[in-house]
Coordinates of C-alpha atoms in Angstrom, one line a residue:
Chain A
M1 CA 39.8 7.9 -17.1
N2 CA 39.1 9.9 -13.9
S3 CA 41.6 10.3 -11.1
R4 CA 40.0 7.7 -8.9
K5 CA 40.2 5.0 -11.5
R6 CA 43.8 5.9 -12.2
R7 CA 44.6 5.6 -8.5
D8 CA 42.9 2.2 -8.4
L9 CA 44.9 1.1 -11.4
G10 CA 48.1 2.0 -9.6
T11 CA 47.1 0.1 -6.5
A12 CA 46.1 -2.9 -8.7
A13 CA 49.4 -2.8 -10.5
M14 CA 51.3 -2.7 -7.2
M15 CA 49.3 -5.7 -5.9
L16 CA 50.0 -7.7 -9.1
L17 CA 53.7 -6.9 -9.2
P18 CA 54.9 -9.7 -6.8
S19 CA 53.0 -12.5 -8.6
L20 CA 54.0 -11.0 -12.0
A21 CA 57.6 -11.1 -10.9
I22 CA 57.4 -14.7 -9.7
L23 CA 55.5 -15.7 -12.8
S24 CA 58.1 -14.0 -15.1
A25 CA 61.1 -15.5 -13.3
F26 CA 59.9 -19.0 -13.0
V27 CA 57.4 -19.5 -15.9
L28 CA 57.5 -17.0 -18.6
Y29 CA 61.3 -16.6 -18.9
P30 CA 62.1 -20.3 -18.8
L31 CA 59.3 -21.0 -21.3
G32 CA 60.6 -18.3 -23.7
R33 CA 64.1 -19.5 -23.3
A34 CA 63.1 -23.1 -24.0
V35 CA 61.2 -22.0 -27.1
W36 CA 64.4 -20.2 -28.2
M37 CA 66.7 -23.1 -27.3
G38 CA 64.4 -25.4 -29.3
Q39 CA 65.7 -24.0 -32.6
Q40 CA 69.3 -24.5 -31.7
R41 CA 71.8 -27.4 -31.7
C42 CA 74.2 -27.7 -28.8
N43 CA 77.4 -29.6 -28.4
A44 CA 77.0 -32.1 -25.6
V45 CA 80.5 -31.5 -24.2
T46 CA 81.3 -27.9 -24.9
K47 CA 77.7 -26.7 -24.5
V48 CA 78.2 -24.3 -27.4
C49 CA 74.9 -23.7 -29.2
R50 CA 74.1 -22.4 -32.5
S51 CA 70.9 -21.7 -34.4
S52 CA 69.7 -24.4 -36.7
G53 CA 66.5 -22.7 -37.7
W54 CA 62.8 -23.0 -36.6
G55 CA 62.4 -25.9 -38.9
Q56 CA 64.0 -28.0 -36.2
Y57 CA 60.6 -28.3 -34.5
L58 CA 59.1 -29.9 -37.6
D59 CA 62.2 -32.1 -38.1
V60 CA 62.0 -33.5 -34.6
L61 CA 58.3 -34.0 -34.9
Q62 CA 58.8 -36.0 -38.0
S63 CA 61.7 -38.0 -36.7
S64 CA 61.2 -41.7 -36.0
Q65 CA 62.8 -41.3 -32.5
F66 CA 60.2 -38.7 -31.4
Q67 CA 57.3 -40.6 -33.0
N68 CA 58.4 -43.9 -31.3
A69 CA 58.6 -42.1 -28.0
L70 CA 55.2 -40.5 -28.6
V71 CA 53.7 -44.0 -29.3
V72 CA 55.3 -45.4 -26.1
T73 CA 53.9 -42.4 -24.2
V74 CA 50.4 -42.8 -25.5
K75 CA 50.5 -46.5 -24.7
F76 CA 51.6 -45.6 -21.2
V77 CA 48.7 -43.1 -20.8
L78 CA 46.2 -45.7 -22.1
L79 CA 47.6 -48.2 -19.6
T80 CA 47.6 -46.0 -16.6
V81 CA 44.8 -43.5 -16.8
P82 CA 41.7 -45.7 -17.3
V83 CA 43.0 -48.3 -14.8
G84 CA 44.0 -45.7 -12.3
L85 CA 40.6 -43.9 -12.6
F86 CA 38.7 -47.2 -12.3
L87 CA 40.6 -48.4 -9.3
G88 CA 40.3 -45.0 -7.6
V89 CA 36.6 -44.9 -8.0
V90 CA 36.2 -48.5 -6.8
L91 CA 38.3 -48.0 -3.7
A92 CA 36.6 -44.7 -2.9
V93 CA 33.1 -46.1 -3.3
L94 CA 34.1 -49.1 -1.1
A95 CA 35.6 -46.8 1.6
D96 CA 32.6 -44.4 1.5
K97 CA 30.7 -46.4 4.1
A98 CA 30.2 -45.5 7.8
I99 CA 31.6 -48.7 9.2
R100 CA 34.0 -49.2 12.0
G101 CA 37.7 -49.0 11.2
I102 CA 37.1 -47.5 7.8
G103 CA 39.5 -44.7 8.7
F104 CA 42.3 -47.2 8.7
F105 CA 41.6 -48.2 5.1
R106 CA 41.1 -44.6 4.0
T107 CA 44.6 -43.9 5.4
V108 CA 46.1 -46.9 3.6
F109 CA 44.5 -46.0 0.3
T110 CA 45.6 -42.4 0.7
S111 CA 49.1 -43.2 1.7
T112 CA 50.6 -43.3 -1.8
I113 CA 50.1 -39.5 -2.0
A114 CA 52.9 -39.1 0.5
T115 CA 55.1 -41.6 -1.3
S116 CA 57.5 -40.0 -3.8
V117 CA 58.0 -41.5 -7.2
A118 CA 61.5 -42.5 -6.2
V119 CA 60.4 -44.4 -3.2
A120 CA 57.5 -46.0 -5.1
S121 CA 59.7 -47.0 -8.0
L122 CA 62.3 -48.5 -5.7
M123 CA 59.6 -50.6 -3.9
W124 CA 58.4 -51.9 -7.3
L125 CA 62.0 -52.6 -8.3
F126 CA 62.3 -54.8 -5.3
L127 CA 59.0 -56.4 -6.0
L128 CA 59.8 -57.1 -9.6
Q129 CA 63.5 -57.9 -9.4
P130 CA 64.0 -61.2 -11.4
S131 CA 66.4 -63.1 -9.1
I132 CA 65.6 -61.9 -5.5
G133 CA 62.3 -60.0 -6.0
V134 CA 59.0 -60.9 -4.2
L135 CA 57.1 -62.0 -7.4
T136 CA 59.9 -64.3 -8.5
N137 CA 59.6 -66.2 -5.2
V138 CA 56.0 -67.2 -5.9
P139 CA 56.4 -70.5 -7.8
F140 CA 53.0 -70.7 -9.4
L141 CA 53.2 -67.2 -10.7
V142 CA 56.6 -67.9 -12.3
K143 CA 55.2 -71.1 -13.8
L144 CA 52.3 -69.1 -15.2
F145 CA 54.5 -66.2 -16.4
P146 CA 58.1 -67.4 -16.9
V147 CA 59.0 -63.8 -17.9
I148 CA 59.0 -62.9 -14.2
K149 CA 62.2 -64.8 -13.7
N150 CA 63.8 -64.6 -17.1
P151 CA 64.5 -62.0 -18.1
G152 CA 62.2 -60.2 -15.6
L153 CA 59.1 -58.1 -16.2
L154 CA 61.1 -54.8 -16.4
Q155 CA 63.8 -56.4 -18.5
D156 CA 61.5 -57.9 -21.2
S157 CA 60.6 -55.4 -23.9
G158 CA 57.1 -56.8 -24.1
T159 CA 56.2 -56.3 -20.5
A160 CA 58.5 -53.4 -19.3
L161 CA 56.0 -50.7 -20.1
S162 CA 53.1 -52.5 -18.4
A163 CA 55.3 -53.1 -15.3
A164 CA 56.3 -49.5 -15.1
A165 CA 52.6 -48.6 -15.7
A166 CA 51.6 -50.7 -12.7
S167 CA 54.0 -48.9 -10.5
S168 CA 52.7 -45.6 -11.8
V169 CA 49.1 -46.6 -11.2
W170 CA 49.9 -47.6 -7.7
A171 CA 51.7 -44.3 -7.0
N172 CA 48.9 -42.2 -8.3
L173 CA 46.1 -44.2 -6.7
G174 CA 46.1 -42.1 -3.5
F175 CA 45.6 -39.0 -5.5
T176 CA 42.6 -40.3 -7.4
F177 CA 41.2 -41.9 -4.2
V178 CA 41.3 -38.6 -2.3
L179 CA 39.7 -36.7 -5.1
V180 CA 36.9 -39.2 -5.7
T181 CA 36.3 -39.6 -1.9
A182 CA 35.8 -35.8 -1.7
G183 CA 33.5 -35.9 -4.7
L184 CA 31.4 -38.7 -3.1
Q185 CA 31.1 -36.8 0.1
S186 CA 29.7 -33.8 -1.7
I187 CA 26.8 -35.8 -3.2
P188 CA 23.7 -35.0 -1.1
R189 CA 22.5 -38.1 0.9
D190 CA 18.9 -37.1 0.0
L191 CA 19.5 -38.1 -3.6
Y192 CA 20.4 -41.6 -2.6
E193 CA 17.5 -41.9 -0.2
S194 CA 15.1 -40.5 -2.8
A195 CA 16.3 -43.0 -5.3
F196 CA 16.1 -45.8 -2.7
V197 CA 12.5 -44.9 -1.8
D198 CA 11.7 -44.8 -5.5
G199 CA 12.9 -48.4 -5.7
A200 CA 16.4 -48.0 -7.2
G201 CA 18.8 -50.8 -6.2
G202 CA 22.5 -50.3 -5.5
F203 CA 23.7 -50.5 -9.1
R204 CA 21.0 -48.1 -10.3
R205 CA 21.8 -45.7 -7.5
F206 CA 25.5 -45.9 -8.6
T207 CA 24.7 -45.2 -12.3
N208 CA 21.9 -42.7 -11.7
V209 CA 23.3 -40.7 -8.8
T210 CA 27.0 -41.4 -8.1
L211 CA 28.5 -41.5 -11.6
P212 CA 26.7 -38.4 -13.0
L213 CA 27.4 -36.3 -9.9
L214 CA 31.0 -37.5 -9.9
S215 CA 31.5 -36.5 -13.5
P216 CA 33.3 -33.1 -12.8
V217 CA 35.7 -34.9 -10.4
L218 CA 36.3 -37.7 -13.0
L219 CA 37.0 -35.2 -15.7
F220 CA 39.4 -33.3 -13.5
S221 CA 41.1 -36.5 -12.4
S222 CA 41.4 -37.8 -16.0
V223 CA 43.0 -34.5 -17.2
V224 CA 45.4 -34.4 -14.3
L225 CA 46.3 -38.1 -14.6
T226 CA 46.8 -37.8 -18.4
S227 CA 49.1 -34.9 -18.0
R228 CA 51.0 -36.6 -15.2
A229 CA 51.3 -39.8 -17.3
F230 CA 52.7 -37.7 -20.2
Q231 CA 55.2 -36.2 -17.9
A232 CA 56.1 -39.4 -16.0
Y233 CA 59.9 -39.6 -15.8
G234 CA 61.0 -41.0 -12.4
E235 CA 59.5 -44.4 -13.0
F236 CA 61.4 -44.9 -16.3
D237 CA 64.6 -43.4 -14.9
L238 CA 64.6 -45.8 -11.9
L239 CA 62.9 -48.9 -13.2
T240 CA 63.9 -49.3 -16.9
G241 CA 66.3 -46.5 -17.9
G242 CA 64.2 -46.1 -21.0
G243 CA 65.0 -49.7 -22.0
P244 CA 65.1 -52.5 -22.6
K245 CA 67.3 -51.6 -25.6
P246 CA 67.5 -51.6 -28.5
Q247 CA 63.7 -51.3 -28.8
F248 CA 63.6 -48.4 -26.3
S249 CA 60.3 -49.8 -25.2
T250 CA 59.9 -47.4 -22.3
T251 CA 61.5 -44.3 -23.8
T252 CA 58.7 -41.9 -23.5
V253 CA 58.8 -38.3 -24.8
T254 CA 59.8 -37.0 -21.4
Y255 CA 62.5 -39.7 -21.1
L256 CA 63.7 -38.9 -24.6
A257 CA 64.1 -35.2 -23.6
Y258 CA 65.7 -35.7 -20.2
G259 CA 66.9 -39.3 -19.8
T260 CA 70.4 -40.6 -20.3
G261 CA 71.5 -43.0 -23.0
T262 CA 68.9 -41.9 -25.5
S263 CA 69.5 -41.4 -29.2
I264 CA 69.7 -37.6 -28.9
G265 CA 72.6 -37.7 -26.5
G266 CA 73.3 -34.5 -24.5
D267 CA 72.1 -32.0 -27.1
D268 CA 70.3 -29.3 -25.0
G269 CA 68.8 -27.8 -28.1
L270 CA 67.0 -31.0 -29.2
K271 CA 65.9 -31.6 -25.6
S272 CA 64.2 -28.2 -25.6
T273 CA 62.6 -28.9 -28.9
I274 CA 61.1 -32.1 -27.5
A275 CA 60.0 -30.4 -24.3
I276 CA 58.2 -27.7 -26.2
L277 CA 56.5 -30.2 -28.5
L278 CA 55.3 -32.1 -25.5
F279 CA 54.0 -28.9 -24.0
V280 CA 52.0 -28.1 -27.1
I281 CA 50.6 -31.7 -27.4
L282 CA 49.5 -31.6 -23.7
L283 CA 47.9 -28.2 -24.2
I284 CA 45.9 -29.4 -27.2
L285 CA 44.9 -32.6 -25.4
S286 CA 43.7 -30.9 -22.2
A287 CA 41.7 -28.5 -24.2
A288 CA 40.2 -31.4 -26.2
Q289 CA 39.3 -33.2 -23.0
F290 CA 37.6 -30.3 -21.5
R291 CA 35.7 -29.5 -24.7
G292 CA 34.8 -33.1 -25.5
F293 CA 33.7 -34.2 -22.0
G294 CA 32.8 -30.7 -20.7
K295 CA 29.4 -30.8 -22.3
R296 CA 28.6 -34.2 -20.7
V297 CA 29.8 -33.2 -17.3
E298 CA 27.1 -32.2 -14.7
Y299 CA 28.3 -29.4 -12.5
G300 CA 25.0 -29.4 -10.6
N301 CA 23.0 -26.3 -9.7
Chain B
M1 CA -4.7 -45.8 -0.5
A2 CA -3.9 -47.1 2.9
S3 CA -3.9 -46.2 6.5
V4 CA -0.6 -45.9 8.5
T5 CA -0.3 -47.3 12.0
L6 CA 2.7 -46.6 14.2
A7 CA 2.5 -48.9 17.2
S8 CA 4.8 -48.2 20.2
I9 CA 7.6 -47.0 18.0
T10 CA 11.0 -46.4 19.7
K11 CA 14.1 -45.4 17.9
K12 CA 17.5 -45.1 19.5
F13 CA 20.7 -43.8 18.0
G14 CA 23.3 -45.2 20.4
D15 CA 22.2 -43.9 23.8
T16 CA 20.1 -41.1 22.3
I17 CA 16.4 -41.8 22.2
A18 CA 15.1 -40.0 19.1
V19 CA 11.6 -41.4 19.3
D20 CA 10.2 -42.6 22.5
N21 CA 7.3 -45.1 22.4
V22 CA 5.1 -43.2 19.9
S23 CA 1.8 -44.6 18.7
I24 CA -0.1 -42.8 15.9
D25 CA -3.0 -44.0 13.7
V26 CA -3.2 -42.2 10.4
A27 CA -6.5 -42.9 8.8
D28 CA -6.8 -43.7 5.1
G29 CA -6.8 -40.5 3.1
E30 CA -6.0 -38.4 6.1
F31 CA -3.6 -35.4 6.1
M32 CA -1.5 -36.0 9.2
V33 CA 0.9 -33.3 10.2
L34 CA 3.8 -34.2 12.5
L35 CA 4.7 -30.9 14.3
G36 CA 7.5 -30.1 16.6
P37 CA 10.8 -28.2 16.9
S38 CA 13.9 -29.4 15.2
G39 CA 15.3 -32.5 16.9
C40 CA 12.0 -33.7 18.3
G41 CA 12.0 -36.9 16.3
K42 CA 9.3 -36.1 13.8
S43 CA 11.6 -36.6 10.7
T44 CA 12.9 -39.8 12.2
L45 CA 9.4 -41.0 12.6
L46 CA 8.6 -40.1 8.9
R47 CA 11.7 -41.9 7.7
M48 CA 10.6 -45.0 9.6
I49 CA 7.4 -45.0 7.6
A50 CA 9.3 -44.6 4.4
G51 CA 11.7 -47.3 5.3
L52 CA 14.8 -45.2 5.5
E53 CA 15.3 -46.0 9.2
D54 CA 14.4 -49.1 11.1
P55 CA 12.6 -48.7 14.5
T56 CA 14.5 -50.1 17.5
S57 CA 11.2 -51.5 18.7
G58 CA 7.5 -51.2 17.7
D59 CA 5.7 -51.9 14.5
V60 CA 5.0 -49.9 11.4
L61 CA 1.8 -50.9 9.5
I62 CA 0.7 -49.7 6.1
G63 CA -2.9 -50.8 5.7
T64 CA -2.9 -54.0 7.6
H65 CA 0.6 -55.1 6.6
R66 CA 3.5 -54.9 9.0
V67 CA 6.2 -53.3 6.9
N68 CA 9.1 -53.2 9.4
D69 CA 11.1 -55.7 7.3
L70 CA 10.2 -54.4 3.9
L71 CA 12.4 -52.2 1.7
P72 CA 11.1 -48.8 0.8
K73 CA 10.1 -49.9 -2.7
E74 CA 8.0 -52.6 -1.3
R75 CA 6.0 -50.3 0.9
D76 CA 4.3 -48.3 -1.8
V77 CA 5.3 -44.9 -0.3
A78 CA 6.7 -41.8 -2.0
M79 CA 8.7 -39.2 -0.2
V80 CA 9.3 -35.5 -0.9
F81 CA 12.4 -34.2 0.7
Q82 CA 13.1 -30.7 2.1
S83 CA 15.9 -30.3 -0.5
Y84 CA 13.6 -31.8 -3.2
A85 CA 16.5 -34.3 -4.0
L86 CA 16.1 -33.8 -7.8
Y87 CA 18.6 -35.4 -10.0
P88 CA 20.6 -32.3 -11.4
H89 CA 21.7 -34.1 -14.5
K90 CA 18.2 -35.3 -15.6
T91 CA 15.6 -33.2 -17.3
V92 CA 12.3 -32.5 -15.4
Q93 CA 10.7 -35.2 -17.5
A94 CA 13.4 -37.7 -16.7
N95 CA 13.2 -36.8 -13.0
I96 CA 9.4 -37.4 -12.9
E97 CA 9.7 -40.6 -14.9
F98 CA 12.5 -42.0 -12.7
P99 CA 10.3 -44.0 -10.3
L100 CA 8.4 -45.5 -13.2
K101 CA 11.6 -46.4 -15.0
V102 CA 12.9 -48.2 -12.0
R103 CA 9.7 -50.1 -11.9
G104 CA 10.1 -51.2 -15.5
V105 CA 7.2 -49.2 -16.9
S106 CA 7.3 -49.0 -20.7
V107 CA 8.6 -45.8 -22.3
A108 CA 5.2 -44.8 -23.7
D109 CA 3.4 -45.3 -20.5
R110 CA 6.1 -43.5 -18.6
A111 CA 5.8 -40.5 -20.9
K112 CA 2.0 -40.4 -20.6
Q113 CA 2.0 -40.7 -16.8
A114 CA 4.7 -38.1 -16.4
K115 CA 2.7 -35.8 -18.7
D116 CA -0.4 -36.2 -16.5
A117 CA 1.6 -35.5 -13.4
A118 CA 3.3 -32.5 -15.0
E119 CA -0.1 -31.2 -16.1
L120 CA -1.5 -31.5 -12.6
L121 CA 1.3 -29.4 -11.2
E122 CA 1.6 -27.0 -14.2
L123 CA 5.0 -28.1 -15.2
T124 CA 4.2 -29.0 -18.9
D125 CA 6.3 -26.1 -20.2
Y126 CA 9.4 -27.1 -18.3
L127 CA 9.6 -30.8 -19.1
K128 CA 12.8 -30.4 -21.2
R129 CA 14.6 -28.2 -18.6
K130 CA 17.0 -29.3 -16.0
P131 CA 16.3 -28.6 -12.3
G132 CA 19.1 -26.0 -12.2
Q133 CA 17.1 -23.8 -14.7
L134 CA 14.0 -23.8 -12.5
S135 CA 12.9 -21.5 -9.6
G136 CA 12.6 -22.9 -6.1
G137 CA 8.8 -23.2 -6.4
Q138 CA 9.1 -25.1 -9.7
R139 CA 11.6 -27.5 -8.3
Q140 CA 9.4 -28.2 -5.4
R141 CA 6.5 -29.0 -7.8
V142 CA 8.8 -31.3 -9.8
A143 CA 9.5 -33.2 -6.5
L144 CA 5.8 -33.4 -5.9
A145 CA 5.2 -34.6 -9.5
R146 CA 7.8 -37.3 -9.1
A147 CA 6.1 -38.4 -5.9
I148 CA 2.5 -38.5 -7.3
V149 CA 3.4 -40.1 -10.7
R150 CA 3.7 -43.5 -9.0
Q151 CA 0.3 -43.1 -7.3
P152 CA 1.6 -44.4 -4.0
A153 CA -0.6 -45.4 -1.1
V154 CA 1.1 -43.0 1.3
F155 CA 2.9 -39.7 0.7
C156 CA 5.7 -38.8 3.1
M157 CA 6.7 -35.1 3.1
D158 CA 9.7 -33.8 5.1
E159 CA 9.4 -30.1 5.4
P160 CA 8.7 -29.6 1.7
L161 CA 8.0 -25.9 1.9
S162 CA 10.7 -24.7 4.2
N163 CA 13.1 -23.8 1.3
L164 CA 10.5 -21.5 -0.3
D165 CA 10.1 -17.8 0.4
A166 CA 7.2 -16.7 2.6
K167 CA 4.8 -15.6 -0.2
L168 CA 5.4 -18.8 -2.2
R169 CA 5.0 -20.9 0.9
G170 CA 1.6 -19.5 1.5
E171 CA 0.5 -20.2 -2.1
T172 CA 2.0 -23.7 -2.1
R173 CA 0.2 -24.5 1.2
A174 CA -3.1 -24.0 -0.5
E175 CA -2.0 -26.0 -3.6
L176 CA -0.9 -28.9 -1.4
V177 CA -4.3 -29.0 0.4
A178 CA -6.0 -28.9 -3.0
L179 CA -3.8 -31.7 -4.2
H180 CA -4.6 -33.8 -1.2
Q181 CA -8.3 -33.3 -1.7
R182 CA -7.9 -34.3 -5.3
L183 CA -5.8 -37.4 -4.8
K184 CA -7.6 -38.5 -1.6
T185 CA -4.4 -40.3 -0.5
T186 CA -2.8 -40.5 2.9
F187 CA -0.4 -37.7 3.5
V188 CA 2.1 -37.7 6.4
Y189 CA 3.6 -34.3 6.5
V190 CA 6.5 -33.2 8.8
T191 CA 6.9 -29.5 9.7
H192 CA 8.2 -27.2 12.4
D193 CA 5.9 -24.5 11.1
Q194 CA 2.7 -24.2 13.2
V195 CA 1.0 -22.2 10.5
E196 CA 1.4 -25.1 8.0
A197 CA 0.2 -27.5 10.7
M198 CA -2.9 -25.5 11.5
T199 CA -3.9 -24.7 8.0
M200 CA -3.1 -28.0 6.3
G201 CA -3.6 -30.9 8.7
S202 CA -6.7 -32.9 9.1
R203 CA -5.0 -33.8 12.4
I204 CA -1.8 -32.7 14.1
A205 CA 0.6 -34.8 16.1
V206 CA 2.7 -32.5 18.3
M207 CA 6.1 -34.0 19.3
S208 CA 8.8 -32.8 21.7
K209 CA 12.0 -34.6 22.5
G210 CA 10.9 -37.8 20.9
V211 CA 7.6 -37.9 22.9
L212 CA 4.2 -37.5 21.4
Q213 CA 2.6 -34.6 23.3
Q214 CA -0.9 -34.5 21.7
I215 CA -2.7 -35.6 18.7
G216 CA -5.9 -34.0 17.5
T217 CA -7.5 -31.7 15.0
P218 CA -6.0 -28.2 14.7
Q219 CA -8.9 -26.8 16.6
E220 CA -8.6 -29.3 19.5
V221 CA -4.9 -28.9 19.8
Y222 CA -5.2 -25.1 19.8
A223 CA -8.2 -24.9 22.1
K224 CA -7.3 -27.6 24.6
P225 CA -3.5 -28.1 24.6
A226 CA -2.6 -31.3 26.5
T227 CA 0.7 -30.0 27.9
T228 CA 2.5 -26.8 28.6
F229 CA 4.7 -27.6 25.6
V230 CA 1.8 -27.7 23.2
A231 CA 0.3 -24.6 24.8
T232 CA 3.5 -22.6 24.2
F233 CA 4.4 -24.1 20.9
L234 CA 1.2 -23.3 19.0
G235 CA 0.0 -19.8 18.7
T236 CA 1.8 -16.5 17.8
P237 CA 2.5 -15.1 20.3
P238 CA 2.4 -18.3 22.4
M239 CA 0.2 -18.9 25.4
N240 CA 1.2 -17.2 28.6
I241 CA 1.9 -19.5 31.5
F242 CA 1.3 -17.9 34.9
P243 CA 3.2 -19.4 37.9
A244 CA 1.0 -21.2 40.4
G245 CA -0.7 -18.8 42.8
S246 CA -0.1 -15.7 40.7
L247 CA -3.2 -15.3 38.6
E248 CA -5.5 -17.3 40.9
P249 CA -5.1 -19.3 44.2
G250 CA -4.2 -22.9 43.9
A251 CA -1.2 -25.1 43.0
M252 CA -1.8 -25.2 39.2
L253 CA 0.0 -23.4 36.5
V254 CA -2.5 -21.2 34.6
G255 CA -2.2 -20.8 30.8
V256 CA -3.9 -17.9 29.1
R257 CA -3.6 -16.9 25.5
P258 CA -2.6 -13.3 24.8
E259 CA -6.0 -12.5 23.2
H260 CA -7.7 -13.6 26.4
L261 CA -5.9 -11.1 28.7
T262 CA -7.2 -7.6 29.4
I263 CA -5.3 -4.7 30.9
A264 CA -7.4 -3.3 33.8
A265 CA -7.0 -0.4 36.2
D266 CA -6.9 -2.7 39.2
G267 CA -7.5 -6.3 40.3
G268 CA -5.8 -9.3 38.6
V269 CA -2.1 -9.7 38.5
E270 CA 0.3 -6.7 38.8
A271 CA 2.9 -6.5 36.0
T272 CA 5.3 -4.0 34.6
V273 CA 5.2 -3.1 30.9
V274 CA 8.5 -4.0 29.2
L275 CA 7.8 -3.4 25.6
V276 CA 5.0 -2.3 23.3
E277 CA 5.3 -4.0 19.9
Q278 CA 3.4 -2.4 17.0
L279 CA 2.8 -5.1 14.4
G280 CA 0.5 -3.2 12.1
H281 CA -2.5 -5.5 12.3
E282 CA -2.2 -5.8 16.1
I283 CA -0.2 -4.7 19.1
H284 CA 1.6 -6.9 21.6
V285 CA 2.1 -5.5 25.1
V286 CA 5.0 -7.4 26.7
C287 CA 4.9 -7.3 30.5
A288 CA 6.9 -8.8 33.3
L289 CA 5.4 -10.3 36.4
S290 CA 7.0 -9.6 39.8
N291 CA 9.0 -12.9 39.6
G292 CA 10.2 -12.0 36.1
T293 CA 7.9 -14.2 34.0
K294 CA 7.1 -12.6 30.6
V295 CA 3.5 -12.2 29.7
I296 CA 2.2 -11.0 26.4
V297 CA -1.2 -9.2 25.9
R298 CA -2.6 -8.9 22.4
R299 CA -4.4 -5.6 21.7
P300 CA -6.2 -4.5 18.5
A301 CA -4.2 -2.1 16.2
D302 CA -6.6 0.8 16.9
D303 CA -6.3 0.6 20.7
D304 CA -5.8 4.2 21.7
N305 CA -5.5 3.4 25.4
L306 CA -2.1 1.7 25.4
P307 CA 0.2 1.7 28.4
Q308 CA 3.8 3.0 28.1
D309 CA 7.0 1.2 28.8
G310 CA 7.6 1.0 32.5
D311 CA 3.9 1.5 33.4
V312 CA 2.6 -0.8 36.2
V313 CA -0.6 -2.5 34.9
H314 CA -3.1 -5.0 36.2
L315 CA -3.8 -8.1 34.0
Q316 CA -7.1 -9.9 34.1
A317 CA -7.8 -13.2 32.4
W318 CA -11.1 -14.2 30.9
A319 CA -12.7 -16.7 33.3
H320 CA -13.5 -19.4 30.8
R321 CA -10.3 -19.1 28.8
R322 CA -8.0 -20.4 31.4
H323 CA -6.0 -23.6 31.0
H324 CA -4.7 -25.4 34.0
F325 CA -1.5 -27.5 34.0
D326 CA 0.2 -29.7 36.6
P327 CA 3.4 -27.8 37.7
D328 CA 5.4 -31.1 37.9
T329 CA 4.3 -33.0 34.8
G330 CA 3.2 -30.1 32.6
M331 CA 0.0 -32.1 31.8
R332 CA -3.3 -30.4 31.3
V333 CA -5.7 -30.7 34.3
D334 CA -9.4 -30.1 33.5
T335 CA -11.1 -28.9 36.7
E336 CA -14.7 -29.0 35.6

């Protein structure tokens, strides 16, 4: 290594130092600590922890509580991601027209981005509340679905997860809408016009131009939405509290790790174990999504 | 095969008049070039033929049919875009086959016709590739293949060569002319490049600010420009326009091409040499008249009697190579 290279290396190290410091303090250290905590058991009251061995990861993975939570989480993902993606694409395609007043609708569709999970969940709580909520005051709906009034969509173990999913889909719609709208606007108009001159109708233009050229955006959105759904917490904390019990029908992995009134109580060691397991599952899933769909995604020229 | 008739076409975008009462007859099998600077309305005119824009008033006829109310697919036209508009996710073959697929042609017929078109444009080796793996020239040929595979009555081309580098553009120009002679179909070709217009067109329609300035063969348009705009748009360097009364007495503007000016010891118009440009194959002597008007004189490359910057020279124009224009309207006035 000559002197100039060494000098460059010194400069580079100096430039990298701030981000390395931030990364270490806020990502690497907490992650390492969580991994370490994950093999400990802690007293909920005294907060005294002691090692229980690395086998704890396997024990938790095999426990029925974790597996039930994982099933609930996967159901939640399957309920929210496809519907959210579909609705986002539909709204974005509808709003991607140069007509008067479309800006108003774009703003409305985007607005959920600026709505926090807490606000969104409270809104849905008022909407779904079984005695004074909005839905319960629509007689024909109640006649069709008595569960709305008794015990309530969020209070019935069969519908609670779907109701929470609806709130989550709504809250994430703005995000998908903005991404897909940006994706649509990056598709060259020439492609549509060329297909139009060649005789392709609206549906064919959608399947032959829009969808393939949106595929990178769709892949990205689906990865982000999936990981968001896996980490969803606020909805369950505010809407269902992990219940209804005793089925724990909305206790997801995240809720199991962080929520109150779960079977693991206040054991910080077990909570860390679950958090790390979730991290690994998400890592594998995202990699699989990129590998599986990546080949079929068209990134253009 | 069909003629294209544009009858009193006007197109407005809001208050902007993009095309102002333009009438053009394109004969069956003709190579018509729409020429003009950007924003002159030539592309809008082409898009109205293809059915991508509706005229505000006037009629578009293909053959004898009025097609104003027909969708593009019912007009039997194909269009080649400046960007080529290839589908990036489809192979070359699928791109070429797309118009046939839309029309419900069977898989076997599709493959055969695509193969024929690919052969004609020397794309056979690239059928399995995607557009991203092709060079600019190859992509351009794929766009052409996709247009010809349908055997349309009219080809609309919107600056198809302007994304190619200079050398390739020259070669492709010749290939397009050969393709036209082979297909014997009507071509309507939009360009801002006068060399393309001069070398390719059976006729040229020159447009400026939405108005048709002149229509004629390349020779006619070059030799007898109808307006000062046409005179100064065609030719490199462009025709010099002398202010009324400077080159000869009278109230007319006088246009003289640079090759028809001579530098003399006396007589003619007095001018100051501003710049001598050595281009290799020829020399341009840029002069300024007393009122500031720039005039360019073309000299052969081996001229060893060149003036220097700052010299005062006398310019004389060939007597029979003068063009007269009305100073108010810019229209050509033929005196004889």
